[in-house]
Structure formats: C-alpha cells, structure tokens
Short mmCIF file of N, CA and C in Angstrom, two decimals:
data_model
loop_
_atom_site.label_atom_id
_atom_site.label_comp_id
_atom_site.label_asym_id
_atom_site.label_seq_id
_atom_site.Cartn_x
_atom_site.Cartn_y
_atom_site.Cartn_z
N MET A 1270 56.97 12.21 41.14
CA MET A 1270 56.41 11.38 42.20
C MET A 1270 56.86 9.93 42.03
N LYS A 1271 56.93 9.49 40.77
CA LYS A 1271 57.33 8.12 40.51
C LYS A 1271 58.75 7.86 41.00
N ASN A 1272 59.64 8.81 40.77
CA ASN A 1272 61.03 8.65 41.23
C ASN A 1272 61.13 8.67 42.75
N ALA A 1273 60.29 9.46 43.40
CA ALA A 1273 60.29 9.51 44.87
C ALA A 1273 59.83 8.17 45.44
N ILE A 1274 58.85 7.56 44.80
CA ILE A 1274 58.36 6.26 45.27
C ILE A 1274 59.44 5.21 45.10
N ARG A 1275 60.12 5.20 43.95
CA ARG A 1275 61.19 4.24 43.72
C ARG A 1275 62.32 4.45 44.72
N THR A 1276 62.70 5.70 44.94
CA THR A 1276 63.79 6.01 45.87
C THR A 1276 63.44 5.57 47.29
N THR A 1277 62.22 5.85 47.71
CA THR A 1277 61.77 5.41 49.04
C THR A 1277 61.83 3.90 49.15
N SER A 1278 61.41 3.22 48.11
CA SER A 1278 61.42 1.77 48.11
C SER A 1278 62.84 1.22 48.24
N ILE A 1279 63.75 1.74 47.46
CA ILE A 1279 65.12 1.23 47.49
C ILE A 1279 65.80 1.56 48.81
N ILE A 1280 65.58 2.76 49.33
CA ILE A 1280 66.18 3.12 50.62
C ILE A 1280 65.64 2.23 51.73
N SER A 1281 64.34 1.96 51.72
CA SER A 1281 63.79 1.07 52.75
C SER A 1281 64.35 -0.34 52.60
N TYR A 1282 64.60 -0.78 51.36
CA TYR A 1282 65.21 -2.09 51.12
C TYR A 1282 66.60 -2.15 51.74
N LEU A 1283 67.36 -1.09 51.53
CA LEU A 1283 68.73 -1.06 52.04
C LEU A 1283 68.77 -0.91 53.56
N LEU A 1284 67.70 -0.40 54.16
CA LEU A 1284 67.66 -0.19 55.61
C LEU A 1284 67.03 -1.33 56.39
N ILE A 1285 66.69 -2.41 55.72
CA ILE A 1285 66.19 -3.59 56.44
C ILE A 1285 67.33 -4.08 57.34
N ILE A 1286 67.01 -4.34 58.58
CA ILE A 1286 68.02 -4.76 59.55
C ILE A 1286 67.84 -6.25 59.83
N LEU A 1287 68.94 -7.00 59.69
CA LEU A 1287 68.96 -8.41 60.06
C LEU A 1287 69.59 -8.52 61.44
N ALA A 1288 68.87 -9.11 62.37
CA ALA A 1288 69.36 -9.23 63.74
C ALA A 1288 70.47 -10.27 63.80
N GLY A 1289 71.52 -9.92 64.50
CA GLY A 1289 72.63 -10.84 64.71
C GLY A 1289 72.70 -11.26 66.16
N GLN A 1290 73.79 -11.91 66.52
CA GLN A 1290 73.98 -12.35 67.90
C GLN A 1290 74.10 -11.15 68.84
N MET A 1291 74.86 -10.14 68.40
CA MET A 1291 75.10 -8.98 69.26
C MET A 1291 74.44 -7.71 68.74
N ILE A 1292 74.53 -7.47 67.44
CA ILE A 1292 73.99 -6.24 66.86
C ILE A 1292 73.24 -6.57 65.58
N GLY A 1293 72.43 -5.61 65.14
CA GLY A 1293 71.75 -5.76 63.87
C GLY A 1293 72.67 -5.36 62.73
N LEU A 1294 72.43 -5.94 61.57
CA LEU A 1294 73.25 -5.67 60.40
C LEU A 1294 72.35 -5.17 59.28
N PRO A 1295 72.64 -4.01 58.71
CA PRO A 1295 71.84 -3.54 57.58
C PRO A 1295 71.90 -4.55 56.44
N PHE A 1296 70.80 -4.70 55.75
CA PHE A 1296 70.68 -5.72 54.71
C PHE A 1296 71.70 -5.51 53.59
N ILE A 1297 72.00 -4.27 53.25
CA ILE A 1297 72.97 -4.01 52.18
C ILE A 1297 74.34 -4.54 52.58
N CYS A 1298 74.70 -4.44 53.85
CA CYS A 1298 75.97 -5.00 54.32
C CYS A 1298 75.96 -6.52 54.20
N TRP A 1299 74.84 -7.12 54.58
CA TRP A 1299 74.71 -8.57 54.46
C TRP A 1299 74.87 -8.99 53.00
N LEU A 1300 74.27 -8.23 52.07
CA LEU A 1300 74.39 -8.56 50.65
C LEU A 1300 75.85 -8.54 50.20
N PHE A 1301 76.57 -7.48 50.56
CA PHE A 1301 77.96 -7.37 50.11
C PHE A 1301 78.88 -8.37 50.81
N PHE A 1302 78.67 -8.63 52.10
CA PHE A 1302 79.49 -9.63 52.79
C PHE A 1302 79.23 -11.02 52.22
N THR A 1303 77.98 -11.33 51.96
CA THR A 1303 77.62 -12.64 51.45
C THR A 1303 78.06 -12.81 50.00
N LEU A 1304 78.16 -11.72 49.29
CA LEU A 1304 78.60 -11.76 47.90
C LEU A 1304 79.99 -12.39 47.78
N PHE A 1305 80.83 -12.18 48.78
CA PHE A 1305 82.19 -12.70 48.76
C PHE A 1305 82.37 -13.92 49.67
N ASP A 1306 81.28 -14.51 50.12
CA ASP A 1306 81.32 -15.73 50.93
C ASP A 1306 81.18 -16.92 49.98
N PHE A 1307 82.30 -17.37 49.44
CA PHE A 1307 82.29 -18.38 48.40
C PHE A 1307 81.88 -19.75 48.94
N GLY A 1308 81.19 -20.52 48.11
CA GLY A 1308 80.77 -21.86 48.48
C GLY A 1308 79.50 -21.89 49.30
N ASN A 1309 78.74 -20.83 49.27
CA ASN A 1309 77.53 -20.72 50.07
C ASN A 1309 76.36 -20.42 49.14
N ILE A 1310 75.23 -21.05 49.35
CA ILE A 1310 74.07 -20.81 48.50
C ILE A 1310 73.57 -19.37 48.64
N ASP A 1311 73.82 -18.76 49.79
CA ASP A 1311 73.42 -17.37 49.99
C ASP A 1311 74.14 -16.43 49.03
N GLN A 1312 75.31 -16.84 48.55
CA GLN A 1312 76.05 -16.01 47.60
C GLN A 1312 75.23 -15.80 46.33
N LEU A 1313 74.57 -16.85 45.87
CA LEU A 1313 73.72 -16.74 44.68
C LEU A 1313 72.60 -15.73 44.90
N PHE A 1314 71.96 -15.80 46.05
CA PHE A 1314 70.86 -14.87 46.34
C PHE A 1314 71.37 -13.44 46.54
N ALA A 1315 72.56 -13.29 47.10
CA ALA A 1315 73.15 -11.95 47.23
C ALA A 1315 73.42 -11.36 45.85
N ILE A 1316 73.92 -12.18 44.94
CA ILE A 1316 74.16 -11.71 43.56
C ILE A 1316 72.85 -11.28 42.93
N LEU A 1317 71.80 -12.08 43.11
CA LEU A 1317 70.49 -11.73 42.53
C LEU A 1317 69.97 -10.42 43.12
N GLY A 1318 70.12 -10.24 44.42
CA GLY A 1318 69.66 -9.01 45.05
C GLY A 1318 70.40 -7.78 44.55
N ILE A 1319 71.70 -7.91 44.38
CA ILE A 1319 72.50 -6.78 43.88
C ILE A 1319 72.17 -6.50 42.42
N ILE A 1320 71.94 -7.54 41.63
CA ILE A 1320 71.51 -7.33 40.24
C ILE A 1320 70.18 -6.58 40.22
N GLY A 1321 69.27 -6.93 41.13
CA GLY A 1321 67.99 -6.22 41.22
C GLY A 1321 68.17 -4.75 41.53
N ILE A 1322 69.10 -4.43 42.43
CA ILE A 1322 69.38 -3.03 42.75
C ILE A 1322 69.98 -2.32 41.54
N ILE A 1323 70.92 -2.98 40.87
CA ILE A 1323 71.58 -2.38 39.70
C ILE A 1323 70.58 -2.12 38.58
N LEU A 1324 69.61 -3.01 38.41
CA LEU A 1324 68.59 -2.80 37.36
C LEU A 1324 67.83 -1.50 37.57
N ASN A 1325 67.73 -1.06 38.81
CA ASN A 1325 67.05 0.21 39.10
C ASN A 1325 67.89 1.42 38.70
N LEU A 1326 69.13 1.20 38.35
CA LEU A 1326 70.01 2.30 37.97
C LEU A 1326 70.25 2.36 36.46
N THR A 1327 69.68 1.44 35.71
CA THR A 1327 69.89 1.40 34.26
C THR A 1327 68.91 2.31 33.55
N LYS A 1328 69.14 2.48 32.25
CA LYS A 1328 68.24 3.33 31.47
C LYS A 1328 66.89 2.66 31.23
N TRP A 1329 66.79 1.36 31.47
CA TRP A 1329 65.53 0.63 31.29
C TRP A 1329 64.73 0.54 32.59
N LYS A 1330 65.07 1.32 33.59
CA LYS A 1330 64.46 1.19 34.91
C LYS A 1330 62.96 1.45 34.93
N ASN A 1331 62.43 2.13 33.92
CA ASN A 1331 60.99 2.41 33.88
C ASN A 1331 60.21 1.42 33.03
N GLU A 1332 60.88 0.46 32.44
CA GLU A 1332 60.19 -0.58 31.69
C GLU A 1332 59.48 -1.51 32.68
N THR A 1333 58.24 -1.84 32.37
CA THR A 1333 57.44 -2.65 33.29
C THR A 1333 58.09 -4.00 33.55
N SER A 1334 58.57 -4.66 32.51
CA SER A 1334 59.18 -5.98 32.70
C SER A 1334 60.45 -5.89 33.56
N ILE A 1335 61.24 -4.85 33.37
CA ILE A 1335 62.46 -4.67 34.16
C ILE A 1335 62.12 -4.40 35.62
N THR A 1336 61.09 -3.61 35.88
CA THR A 1336 60.72 -3.32 37.27
C THR A 1336 60.22 -4.58 37.98
N ILE A 1337 59.48 -5.40 37.27
CA ILE A 1337 58.98 -6.65 37.88
C ILE A 1337 60.14 -7.61 38.13
N ILE A 1338 61.04 -7.75 37.15
CA ILE A 1338 62.21 -8.61 37.33
C ILE A 1338 63.06 -8.10 38.49
N SER A 1339 63.26 -6.80 38.56
CA SER A 1339 64.04 -6.21 39.64
C SER A 1339 63.41 -6.50 41.00
N PHE A 1340 62.10 -6.37 41.08
CA PHE A 1340 61.39 -6.63 42.33
C PHE A 1340 61.59 -8.08 42.78
N VAL A 1341 61.44 -9.01 41.85
CA VAL A 1341 61.61 -10.43 42.18
C VAL A 1341 63.06 -10.71 42.60
N LEU A 1342 64.01 -10.13 41.87
CA LEU A 1342 65.42 -10.34 42.22
C LEU A 1342 65.75 -9.76 43.59
N MET A 1343 65.19 -8.60 43.90
CA MET A 1343 65.46 -7.98 45.20
C MET A 1343 64.79 -8.75 46.34
N LEU A 1344 63.66 -9.38 46.06
CA LEU A 1344 62.99 -10.16 47.10
C LEU A 1344 63.64 -11.52 47.34
N SER A 1345 64.37 -12.03 46.35
CA SER A 1345 64.91 -13.39 46.47
C SER A 1345 65.85 -13.59 47.66
N PRO A 1346 66.78 -12.68 47.98
CA PRO A 1346 67.61 -12.93 49.17
C PRO A 1346 66.81 -12.87 50.47
N ILE A 1347 65.80 -12.02 50.51
CA ILE A 1347 64.96 -11.95 51.71
C ILE A 1347 64.16 -13.23 51.86
N ALA A 1348 63.62 -13.72 50.76
CA ALA A 1348 62.85 -14.97 50.80
C ALA A 1348 63.75 -16.13 51.21
N SER A 1349 64.98 -16.16 50.73
CA SER A 1349 65.88 -17.25 51.12
C SER A 1349 66.19 -17.21 52.61
N ARG A 1350 66.37 -16.01 53.17
CA ARG A 1350 66.61 -15.89 54.60
C ARG A 1350 65.38 -16.34 55.39
N LEU A 1351 64.19 -15.98 54.90
CA LEU A 1351 62.96 -16.37 55.60
C LEU A 1351 62.77 -17.88 55.58
N VAL A 1352 63.25 -18.55 54.55
CA VAL A 1352 63.12 -20.00 54.46
C VAL A 1352 64.19 -20.69 55.30
N GLN A 1353 65.40 -20.14 55.34
CA GLN A 1353 66.51 -20.79 56.03
C GLN A 1353 66.50 -20.60 57.54
N VAL A 1354 65.96 -19.50 57.99
CA VAL A 1354 65.99 -19.15 59.41
C VAL A 1354 64.56 -19.23 59.95
N PRO A 1355 64.37 -19.69 61.19
CA PRO A 1355 63.01 -19.72 61.75
C PRO A 1355 62.36 -18.34 61.72
N LEU A 1356 61.07 -18.32 61.42
CA LEU A 1356 60.34 -17.05 61.29
C LEU A 1356 60.33 -16.23 62.57
N GLU A 1357 60.47 -16.88 63.72
CA GLU A 1357 60.50 -16.15 64.99
C GLU A 1357 61.68 -15.18 65.05
N LYS A 1358 62.73 -15.46 64.31
CA LYS A 1358 63.91 -14.60 64.30
C LYS A 1358 63.66 -13.27 63.59
N PHE A 1359 62.55 -13.16 62.85
CA PHE A 1359 62.24 -11.94 62.11
C PHE A 1359 61.09 -11.16 62.75
N ASN A 1360 60.80 -11.45 63.98
CA ASN A 1360 59.69 -10.80 64.67
C ASN A 1360 60.18 -9.55 65.41
N TYR A 1361 60.70 -8.59 64.64
CA TYR A 1361 61.13 -7.32 65.22
C TYR A 1361 60.88 -6.23 64.19
N LEU A 1362 60.60 -5.03 64.68
CA LEU A 1362 60.15 -3.94 63.82
C LEU A 1362 61.22 -3.43 62.86
N ALA A 1363 62.49 -3.54 63.22
CA ALA A 1363 63.55 -3.06 62.33
C ALA A 1363 63.65 -3.90 61.06
N PHE A 1364 63.04 -5.06 61.07
CA PHE A 1364 62.95 -5.89 59.86
C PHE A 1364 61.59 -5.69 59.18
N GLN A 1365 60.53 -5.74 59.97
CA GLN A 1365 59.18 -5.74 59.41
C GLN A 1365 58.80 -4.41 58.77
N ILE A 1366 59.11 -3.29 59.39
CA ILE A 1366 58.69 -1.99 58.86
C ILE A 1366 59.39 -1.67 57.53
N PRO A 1367 60.74 -1.74 57.44
CA PRO A 1367 61.34 -1.45 56.14
C PRO A 1367 60.93 -2.44 55.05
N LEU A 1368 60.76 -3.71 55.40
CA LEU A 1368 60.32 -4.69 54.41
C LEU A 1368 58.93 -4.36 53.89
N THR A 1369 58.03 -4.01 54.79
CA THR A 1369 56.67 -3.64 54.39
C THR A 1369 56.68 -2.39 53.52
N ILE A 1370 57.45 -1.39 53.91
CA ILE A 1370 57.55 -0.17 53.10
C ILE A 1370 58.11 -0.49 51.73
N PHE A 1371 59.14 -1.33 51.68
CA PHE A 1371 59.73 -1.72 50.39
C PHE A 1371 58.69 -2.39 49.50
N ILE A 1372 57.99 -3.37 50.03
CA ILE A 1372 57.03 -4.11 49.20
C ILE A 1372 55.90 -3.21 48.73
N ILE A 1373 55.33 -2.42 49.63
CA ILE A 1373 54.21 -1.55 49.26
C ILE A 1373 54.64 -0.49 48.25
N THR A 1374 55.76 0.17 48.50
CA THR A 1374 56.16 1.24 47.58
C THR A 1374 56.63 0.70 46.24
N TYR A 1375 57.30 -0.44 46.22
CA TYR A 1375 57.75 -0.97 44.93
C TYR A 1375 56.58 -1.48 44.12
N LEU A 1376 55.62 -2.12 44.77
CA LEU A 1376 54.41 -2.54 44.05
C LEU A 1376 53.65 -1.33 43.53
N THR A 1377 53.60 -0.25 44.31
CA THR A 1377 52.97 0.99 43.85
C THR A 1377 53.70 1.53 42.63
N PHE A 1378 55.02 1.49 42.65
CA PHE A 1378 55.82 1.94 41.52
C PHE A 1378 55.51 1.11 40.27
N ILE A 1379 55.39 -0.21 40.42
CA ILE A 1379 55.06 -1.08 39.29
C ILE A 1379 53.68 -0.74 38.74
N ILE A 1380 52.71 -0.54 39.63
CA ILE A 1380 51.34 -0.20 39.20
C ILE A 1380 51.32 1.14 38.47
N ILE A 1381 52.06 2.12 38.98
CA ILE A 1381 52.12 3.42 38.30
C ILE A 1381 52.74 3.27 36.91
N ASN A 1382 53.78 2.45 36.79
CA ASN A 1382 54.39 2.21 35.48
C ASN A 1382 53.39 1.58 34.51
N ILE A 1383 52.65 0.59 34.98
CA ILE A 1383 51.67 -0.08 34.12
C ILE A 1383 50.58 0.89 33.70
N ARG A 1384 50.06 1.66 34.65
CA ARG A 1384 49.00 2.63 34.31
C ARG A 1384 49.50 3.67 33.32
N GLN A 1385 50.72 4.13 33.50
CA GLN A 1385 51.29 5.12 32.60
C GLN A 1385 51.44 4.55 31.19
N LYS A 1386 51.89 3.32 31.07
CA LYS A 1386 52.03 2.68 29.75
C LYS A 1386 50.66 2.50 29.11
N LEU A 1387 49.65 2.13 29.89
CA LEU A 1387 48.30 1.96 29.34
C LEU A 1387 47.73 3.29 28.86
N LEU A 1388 47.96 4.36 29.62
CA LEU A 1388 47.47 5.67 29.20
C LEU A 1388 48.14 6.13 27.90
N VAL A 1389 49.43 5.89 27.78
CA VAL A 1389 50.13 6.26 26.55
C VAL A 1389 49.62 5.44 25.38
N THR A 1390 49.39 4.15 25.60
CA THR A 1390 48.88 3.28 24.54
C THR A 1390 47.50 3.73 24.10
N ARG A 1391 46.62 4.04 25.04
CA ARG A 1391 45.26 4.50 24.70
C ARG A 1391 45.31 5.83 23.96
N TYR A 1392 46.17 6.72 24.39
CA TYR A 1392 46.29 8.02 23.74
C TYR A 1392 46.77 7.86 22.29
N CYS A 1393 47.75 6.97 22.09
CA CYS A 1393 48.27 6.74 20.74
C CYS A 1393 47.21 6.08 19.85
N GLN A 1394 46.39 5.21 20.42
CA GLN A 1394 45.34 4.56 19.64
C GLN A 1394 44.27 5.56 19.23
N LYS A 1395 43.93 6.49 20.09
CA LYS A 1395 42.92 7.50 19.77
C LYS A 1395 43.43 8.46 18.69
N ARG A 1396 44.69 8.77 18.73
CA ARG A 1396 45.25 9.70 17.75
C ARG A 1396 45.46 9.03 16.40
N GLY A 1397 45.70 7.71 16.42
CA GLY A 1397 46.03 7.00 15.18
C GLY A 1397 44.85 6.51 14.48
#
C-alpha cells in the first residue's frame, strides 16, 4: 500500500499541467526544458525538483528524512512558479487537482513512514 501511495503521488506530480499561451504543458516537460535554460533562476528550481524525483528512486527512499527532503525539493519549483506568476493563472483544475493529490498522498506517505518507524522502535524496546 505504501508503494501505491508513493507511486500515485509521483504520477500526479508529473501530470500537473502548466497552462501556456496556446496549450498546457505537463510539469515534467517544464522541469526538463527549464533544466537546460541556462541563466535563469528557474533552472535552479528545476534541478531541485528533479533531485526530489530521483531521491524517490534511491535505496533510501523509505527513510523519513529523505522523504521529507524529497517532498520539499519537489514542491520548490511549484512554489517558485506560484510566486513568480499571478495566482489567477493557476485557477484551473488541470493544475489544482494533480497538485492536491500530490500533496495529500505524499504527506500520507510521510505519515505512514513515521508511524512504521515508531512501531518498529516500540517493538524493539519491548523485546529488549
């Protein structure tokens, strides 16, 4: 169940749509295009977002500290866009629904990780 929650979270993150002049652009495309847009502050946030995604693929992906760091890194490019662009530009469901699903499911994943670590710690203390 924990892996399904993480997978749902990451897929919803990748499916966030940023509205453009003519068409919407999936957030993952924006991350990769911005990654190679040199001399732009958005490049830094794109790097942070991609590092956050990569952290979910490492062997430490279930460590509580790594999941929290990954969450913050993945939110940083979205937060930068929200600060740079007027909020009225994000008033559409193709942005709001995947973002909400991402935040809720990733926070649920973090809480499940914390609860699981606490249960293991309590079990080890009772046995020891």
